[in-house]
Amino acid sequence: AQKITQTQPGMFVQEKEAVTLDCTYDTSDPSYGLFWYKQPSSGEMIFLIYQGSYDQQNATEGRYSLNFQKARKSANLVISASQLGDSAMYFCAMITFKAAGNKLTFGGGTRVLVKP
Amino acid sequence: EAGVTQFPSHSVIEKGQTVTLRCDPISGHDNLYWYRRVMGKEIKFLLHFVKESKQDESGMPNNRFLAERTGGTYSTLKVQPAELEDSGVYFCASSQGRLPYEQYFGPGTRLTVT
């Protein structure tokens, strides 16, 4: 079975500073993918970044980067230069490729509040 | 291109009543997924359609939940009869291929059972 753990239920960050959101995962499948989604107060789930288990380099998308440490089974999200609009819930999720279908397993989420 | 849409955005019903949630995936997407997040818990997978067929319904909590996908287009999720523990946000997502990052989410339906 797959499991995603996000140990930070909530955190504050000062505008323009960087913030790291923790995510650890557990799976016996050697082939998997890791995601981060953002859910603002409006409710929609916005895809931020993806990392495949065989990717050699850490994924980056603009101000988002994923610190992938495979041996430690961690996939932390780093948001650089935080903006007020980054205030939201952030979910780490995983997909495994052994089974058919692409169902996502989610962590409990981390609520980020950016202070001006 | 229109994204995934869900209707209604909010629904408040009494225990024992029936509610039907609708999801319209992105046009042309064969894969359609339902997820839900009940209060204070993780977002959980419910089921996965490929076109009109149920590929994986391992996450459906019990037989009070019935999902259909007419003609491989839109999908409905019916809860009958609704219980208090069904309250939460129900998300729909769609994708075309097997590339995982192409799973696009709708805005969700917030269901409150009183």
PDB file of N, CA, C and O in Angstrom, chain B residues 16-60:
ATOM      1  N   GLY B  16     -30.380  10.842   5.013  1.00  0.00           N
ATOM      2  CA  GLY B  16     -31.416   9.997   4.443  1.00  0.00           C
ATOM      3  C   GLY B  16     -31.863  10.405   3.056  1.00  0.00           C
ATOM      4  O   GLY B  16     -32.501   9.612   2.343  1.00  0.00           O
ATOM      5  N   GLN B  17     -31.533  11.641   2.678  1.00  0.00           N
ATOM      6  CA  GLN B  17     -31.897  12.091   1.343  1.00  0.00           C
ATOM      7  C   GLN B  17     -30.896  11.583   0.309  1.00  0.00           C
ATOM      8  O   GLN B  17     -29.847  11.003   0.648  1.00  0.00           O
ATOM      9  N   THR B  18     -31.217  11.841  -0.940  1.00  0.00           N
ATOM     10  CA  THR B  18     -30.374  11.433  -2.063  1.00  0.00           C
ATOM     11  C   THR B  18     -29.757  12.665  -2.704  1.00  0.00           C
ATOM     12  O   THR B  18     -30.411  13.706  -2.812  1.00  0.00           O
ATOM     13  N   VAL B  19     -28.499  12.536  -3.105  1.00  0.00           N
ATOM     14  CA  VAL B  19     -27.833  13.633  -3.812  1.00  0.00           C
ATOM     15  C   VAL B  19     -27.086  13.042  -4.999  1.00  0.00           C
ATOM     16  O   VAL B  19     -26.542  11.935  -4.925  1.00  0.00           O
ATOM     17  N   THR B  20     -27.102  13.775  -6.083  1.00  0.00           N
ATOM     18  CA  THR B  20     -26.374  13.371  -7.282  1.00  0.00           C
ATOM     19  C   THR B  20     -25.404  14.478  -7.675  1.00  0.00           C
ATOM     20  O   THR B  20     -25.808  15.618  -7.880  1.00  0.00           O
ATOM     21  N   LEU B  21     -24.146  14.108  -7.746  1.00  0.00           N
ATOM     22  CA  LEU B  21     -23.098  15.041  -8.142  1.00  0.00           C
ATOM     23  C   LEU B  21     -22.741  14.756  -9.602  1.00  0.00           C
ATOM     24  O   LEU B  21     -22.723  13.601 -10.026  1.00  0.00           O
ATOM     25  N   ARG B  22     -22.424  15.816 -10.310  1.00  0.00           N
ATOM     26  CA  ARG B  22     -22.102  15.649 -11.722  1.00  0.00           C
ATOM     27  C   ARG B  22     -20.707  16.169 -12.017  1.00  0.00           C
ATOM     28  O   ARG B  22     -20.276  17.185 -11.464  1.00  0.00           O
ATOM     29  N   CYS B  23     -20.042  15.492 -12.924  1.00  0.00           N
ATOM     30  CA  CYS B  23     -18.720  15.914 -13.371  1.00  0.00           C
ATOM     31  C   CYS B  23     -18.682  15.880 -14.888  1.00  0.00           C
ATOM     32  O   CYS B  23     -19.010  14.860 -15.504  1.00  0.00           O
ATOM     33  N   ASP B  24     -18.258  16.964 -15.487  1.00  0.00           N
ATOM     34  CA  ASP B  24     -18.002  17.012 -16.924  1.00  0.00           C
ATOM     35  C   ASP B  24     -16.498  17.110 -17.139  1.00  0.00           C
ATOM     36  O   ASP B  24     -15.894  18.131 -16.805  1.00  0.00           O
ATOM     37  N   PRO B  25     -15.907  16.064 -17.687  1.00  0.00           N
ATOM     38  CA  PRO B  25     -14.449  16.091 -17.866  1.00  0.00           C
ATOM     39  C   PRO B  25     -14.068  16.985 -19.043  1.00  0.00           C
ATOM     40  O   PRO B  25     -14.923  17.476 -19.773  1.00  0.00           O
ATOM     41  N   ILE B  26     -12.796  17.172 -19.204  1.00  0.00           N
ATOM     42  CA  ILE B  26     -12.304  17.881 -20.379  1.00  0.00           C
ATOM     43  C   ILE B  26     -12.657  17.050 -21.607  1.00  0.00           C
ATOM     44  O   ILE B  26     -12.500  15.822 -21.599  1.00  0.00           O
ATOM     45  N   SER B  27     -13.144  17.716 -22.628  1.00  0.00           N
ATOM     46  CA  SER B  27     -13.584  17.029 -23.830  1.00  0.00           C
ATOM     47  C   SER B  27     -12.476  16.145 -24.395  1.00  0.00           C
ATOM     48  O   SER B  27     -11.329  16.584 -24.554  1.00  0.00           O
ATOM     49  N   GLY B  28     -12.826  14.894 -24.668  1.00  0.00           N
ATOM     50  CA  GLY B  28     -11.856  13.973 -25.249  1.00  0.00           C
ATOM     51  C   GLY B  28     -11.078  13.156 -24.240  1.00  0.00           C
ATOM     52  O   GLY B  28     -10.338  12.245 -24.609  1.00  0.00           O
ATOM     53  N   HIS B  29     -11.227  13.484 -22.957  1.00  0.00           N
ATOM     54  CA  HIS B  29     -10.504  12.721 -21.937  1.00  0.00           C
ATOM     55  C   HIS B  29     -11.233  11.416 -21.640  1.00  0.00           C
ATOM     56  O   HIS B  29     -12.382  11.405 -21.223  1.00  0.00           O
ATOM     57  N   ASP B  30     -10.534  10.309 -21.830  1.00  0.00           N
ATOM     58  CA  ASP B  30     -11.142   9.000 -21.595  1.00  0.00           C
ATOM     59  C   ASP B  30     -11.170   8.640 -20.103  1.00  0.00           C
ATOM     60  O   ASP B  30     -12.034   7.908 -19.660  1.00  0.00           O
ATOM     61  N   ASN B  31     -10.176   9.130 -19.372  1.00  0.00           N
ATOM     62  CA  ASN B  31     -10.076   8.769 -17.959  1.00  0.00           C
ATOM     63  C   ASN B  31     -10.803   9.782 -17.091  1.00  0.00           C
ATOM     64  O   ASN B  31     -10.620  10.994 -17.261  1.00  0.00           O
ATOM     65  N   LEU B  32     -11.594   9.289 -16.169  1.00  0.00           N
ATOM     66  CA  LEU B  32     -12.313  10.155 -15.242  1.00  0.00           C
ATOM     67  C   LEU B  32     -12.197   9.538 -13.856  1.00  0.00           C
ATOM     68  O   LEU B  32     -12.398   8.343 -13.676  1.00  0.00           O
ATOM     69  N   TYR B  33     -11.856  10.365 -12.896  1.00  0.00           N
ATOM     70  CA  TYR B  33     -11.626   9.913 -11.524  1.00  0.00           C
ATOM     71  C   TYR B  33     -12.524  10.688 -10.570  1.00  0.00           C
ATOM     72  O   TYR B  33     -12.777  11.875 -10.773  1.00  0.00           O
ATOM     73  N   TRP B  34     -12.947   9.999  -9.518  1.00  0.00           N
ATOM     74  CA  TRP B  34     -13.628  10.661  -8.410  1.00  0.00           C
ATOM     75  C   TRP B  34     -12.763  10.486  -7.156  1.00  0.00           C
ATOM     76  O   TRP B  34     -12.254   9.392  -6.877  1.00  0.00           O
ATOM     77  N   TYR B  35     -12.620  11.584  -6.424  1.00  0.00           N
ATOM     78  CA  TYR B  35     -11.930  11.598  -5.126  1.00  0.00           C
ATOM     79  C   TYR B  35     -12.823  12.336  -4.141  1.00  0.00           C
ATOM     80  O   TYR B  35     -13.697  13.103  -4.540  1.00  0.00           O
ATOM     81  N   ARG B  36     -12.573  12.127  -2.859  1.00  0.00           N
ATOM     82  CA  ARG B  36     -13.281  12.942  -1.886  1.00  0.00           C
ATOM     83  C   ARG B  36     -12.388  13.209  -0.683  1.00  0.00           C
ATOM     84  O   ARG B  36     -11.477  12.444  -0.380  1.00  0.00           O
ATOM     85  N   ARG B  37     -12.689  14.320  -0.037  1.00  0.00           N
ATOM     86  CA  ARG B  37     -11.984  14.667   1.187  1.00  0.00           C
ATOM     87  C   ARG B  37     -13.042  14.926   2.250  1.00  0.00           C
ATOM     88  O   ARG B  37     -13.779  15.910   2.174  1.00  0.00           O
ATOM     89  N   VAL B  38     -13.113  14.023   3.204  1.00  0.00           N
ATOM     90  CA  VAL B  38     -14.005  14.265   4.320  1.00  0.00           C
ATOM     91  C   VAL B  38     -13.248  15.083   5.351  1.00  0.00           C
ATOM     92  O   VAL B  38     -12.021  15.130   5.358  1.00  0.00           O
ATOM     93  N   MET B  39     -13.987  15.722   6.238  1.00  0.00           N
ATOM     94  CA  MET B  39     -13.420  16.702   7.158  1.00  0.00           C
ATOM     95  C   MET B  39     -12.219  16.143   7.913  1.00  0.00           C
ATOM     96  O   MET B  39     -12.305  15.106   8.566  1.00  0.00           O
ATOM     97  N   GLY B  40     -11.085  16.867   7.802  1.00  0.00           N
ATOM     98  CA  GLY B  40      -9.909  16.509   8.583  1.00  0.00           C
ATOM     99  C   GLY B  40      -9.149  15.302   8.103  1.00  0.00           C
ATOM    100  O   GLY B  40      -8.182  14.889   8.743  1.00  0.00           O
ATOM    101  N   LYS B  41      -9.569  14.731   6.984  1.00  0.00           N
ATOM    102  CA  LYS B  41      -8.882  13.529   6.496  1.00  0.00           C
ATOM    103  C   LYS B  41      -8.209  13.829   5.154  1.00  0.00           C
ATOM    104  O   LYS B  41      -8.352  14.905   4.599  1.00  0.00           O
ATOM    105  N   GLU B  42      -7.445  12.839   4.683  1.00  0.00           N
ATOM    106  CA  GLU B  42      -6.780  13.000   3.402  1.00  0.00           C
ATOM    107  C   GLU B  42      -7.789  12.881   2.254  1.00  0.00           C
ATOM    108  O   GLU B  42      -8.870  12.341   2.405  1.00  0.00           O
ATOM    109  N   ILE B  43      -7.391  13.391   1.122  1.00  0.00           N
ATOM    110  CA  ILE B  43      -8.160  13.192  -0.099  1.00  0.00           C
ATOM    111  C   ILE B  43      -8.008  11.723  -0.492  1.00  0.00           C
ATOM    112  O   ILE B  43      -6.891  11.207  -0.585  1.00  0.00           O
ATOM    113  N   LYS B  44      -9.133  11.074  -0.704  1.00  0.00           N
ATOM    114  CA  LYS B  44      -9.113   9.634  -0.994  1.00  0.00           C
ATOM    115  C   LYS B  44      -9.699   9.353  -2.365  1.00  0.00           C
ATOM    116  O   LYS B  44     -10.718   9.939  -2.750  1.00  0.00           O
ATOM    117  N   PHE B  45      -9.081   8.441  -3.049  1.00  0.00           N
ATOM    118  CA  PHE B  45      -9.567   7.962  -4.340  1.00  0.00           C
ATOM    119  C   PHE B  45     -10.854   7.176  -4.146  1.00  0.00           C
ATOM    120  O   PHE B  45     -10.984   6.377  -3.208  1.00  0.00           O
ATOM    121  N   LEU B  46     -11.808   7.406  -5.039  1.00  0.00           N
ATOM    122  CA  LEU B  46     -13.056   6.640  -5.017  1.00  0.00           C
ATOM    123  C   LEU B  46     -13.102   5.650  -6.168  1.00  0.00           C
ATOM    124  O   LEU B  46     -13.230   4.450  -5.951  1.00  0.00           O
ATOM    125  N   LEU B  47     -13.054   6.169  -7.391  1.00  0.00           N
ATOM    126  CA  LEU B  47     -13.064   5.256  -8.525  1.00  0.00           C
ATOM    127  C   LEU B  47     -12.543   5.919  -9.782  1.00  0.00           C
ATOM    128  O   LEU B  47     -12.376   7.127  -9.843  1.00  0.00           O
ATOM    129  N   HIS B  48     -12.316   5.087 -10.784  1.00  0.00           N
ATOM    130  CA  HIS B  48     -11.711   5.490 -12.039  1.00  0.00           C
ATOM    131  C   HIS B  48     -12.490   4.868 -13.187  1.00  0.00           C
ATOM    132  O   HIS B  48     -12.695   3.652 -13.211  1.00  0.00           O
ATOM    133  N   PHE B  49     -12.928   5.713 -14.102  1.00  0.00           N
ATOM    134  CA  PHE B  49     -13.566   5.267 -15.342  1.00  0.00           C
ATOM    135  C   PHE B  49     -12.560   5.386 -16.491  1.00  0.00           C
ATOM    136  O   PHE B  49     -11.816   6.356 -16.580  1.00  0.00           O
ATOM    137  N   VAL B  50     -12.604   4.409 -17.380  1.00  0.00           N
ATOM    138  CA  VAL B  50     -12.009   4.570 -18.691  1.00  0.00           C
ATOM    139  C   VAL B  50     -13.164   4.507 -19.676  1.00  0.00           C
ATOM    140  O   VAL B  50     -13.830   3.471 -19.799  1.00  0.00           O
ATOM    141  N   LYS B  51     -13.401   5.627 -20.303  1.00  0.00           N
ATOM    142  CA  LYS B  51     -14.624   5.791 -21.098  1.00  0.00           C
ATOM    143  C   LYS B  51     -15.821   5.463 -20.205  1.00  0.00           C
ATOM    144  O   LYS B  51     -15.952   6.019 -19.127  1.00  0.00           O
ATOM    145  N   GLU B  52     -16.680   4.538 -20.608  1.00  0.00           N
ATOM    146  CA  GLU B  52     -17.862   4.280 -19.784  1.00  0.00           C
ATOM    147  C   GLU B  52     -17.662   3.136 -18.796  1.00  0.00           C
ATOM    148  O   GLU B  52     -18.551   2.830 -18.005  1.00  0.00           O
ATOM    149  N   SER B  53     -16.489   2.516 -18.821  1.00  0.00           N
ATOM    150  CA  SER B  53     -16.242   1.346 -17.977  1.00  0.00           C
ATOM    151  C   SER B  53     -15.527   1.714 -16.692  1.00  0.00           C
ATOM    152  O   SER B  53     -14.619   2.541 -16.686  1.00  0.00           O
ATOM    153  N   LYS B  54     -15.917   1.038 -15.624  1.00  0.00           N
ATOM    154  CA  LYS B  54     -15.240   1.235 -14.340  1.00  0.00           C
ATOM    155  C   LYS B  54     -13.952   0.438 -14.334  1.00  0.00           C
ATOM    156  O   LYS B  54     -13.957  -0.785 -14.347  1.00  0.00           O
ATOM    157  N   GLN B  55     -12.842   1.148 -14.313  1.00  0.00           N
ATOM    158  CA  GLN B  55     -11.536   0.511 -14.311  1.00  0.00           C
ATOM    159  C   GLN B  55     -11.128   0.067 -12.902  1.00  0.00           C
ATOM    160  O   GLN B  55     -10.517  -0.978 -12.720  1.00  0.00           O
ATOM    161  N   ASP B  56     -11.480   0.890 -11.938  1.00  0.00           N
ATOM    162  CA  ASP B  56     -11.073   0.627 -10.551  1.00  0.00           C
ATOM    163  C   ASP B  56     -12.070   1.324  -9.653  1.00  0.00           C
ATOM    164  O   ASP B  56     -12.197   2.549  -9.702  1.00  0.00           O
ATOM    165  N   GLU B  57     -12.807   0.551  -8.874  1.00  0.00           N
ATOM    166  CA  GLU B  57     -13.749   1.156  -7.936  1.00  0.00           C
ATOM    167  C   GLU B  57     -13.425   0.750  -6.507  1.00  0.00           C
ATOM    168  O   GLU B  57     -14.301   0.696  -5.643  1.00  0.00           O
ATOM    169  N   SER B  58     -12.158   0.487  -6.276  1.00  0.00           N
ATOM    170  CA  SER B  58     -11.719  -0.011  -4.978  1.00  0.00           C
ATOM    171  C   SER B  58     -11.895   0.990  -3.842  1.00  0.00           C
ATOM    172  O   SER B  58     -11.909   0.621  -2.677  1.00  0.00           O
ATOM    173  N   GLY B  59     -12.042   2.264  -4.179  1.00  0.00           N
ATOM    174  CA  GLY B  59     -12.167   3.275  -3.139  1.00  0.00           C
ATOM    175  C   GLY B  59     -13.594   3.618  -2.758  1.00  0.00           C
ATOM    176  O   GLY B  59     -13.823   4.407  -1.838  1.00  0.00           O
ATOM    177  N   MET B  60     -14.563   3.030  -3.421  1.00  0.00           N
ATOM    178  CA  MET B  60     -15.963   3.334  -3.103  1.00  0.00           C
ATOM    179  C   MET B  60     -16.256   2.819  -1.695  1.00  0.00           C
ATOM    180  O   MET B  60     -16.029   1.642  -1.398  1.00  0.00           O
TER     181      MET B  60
END
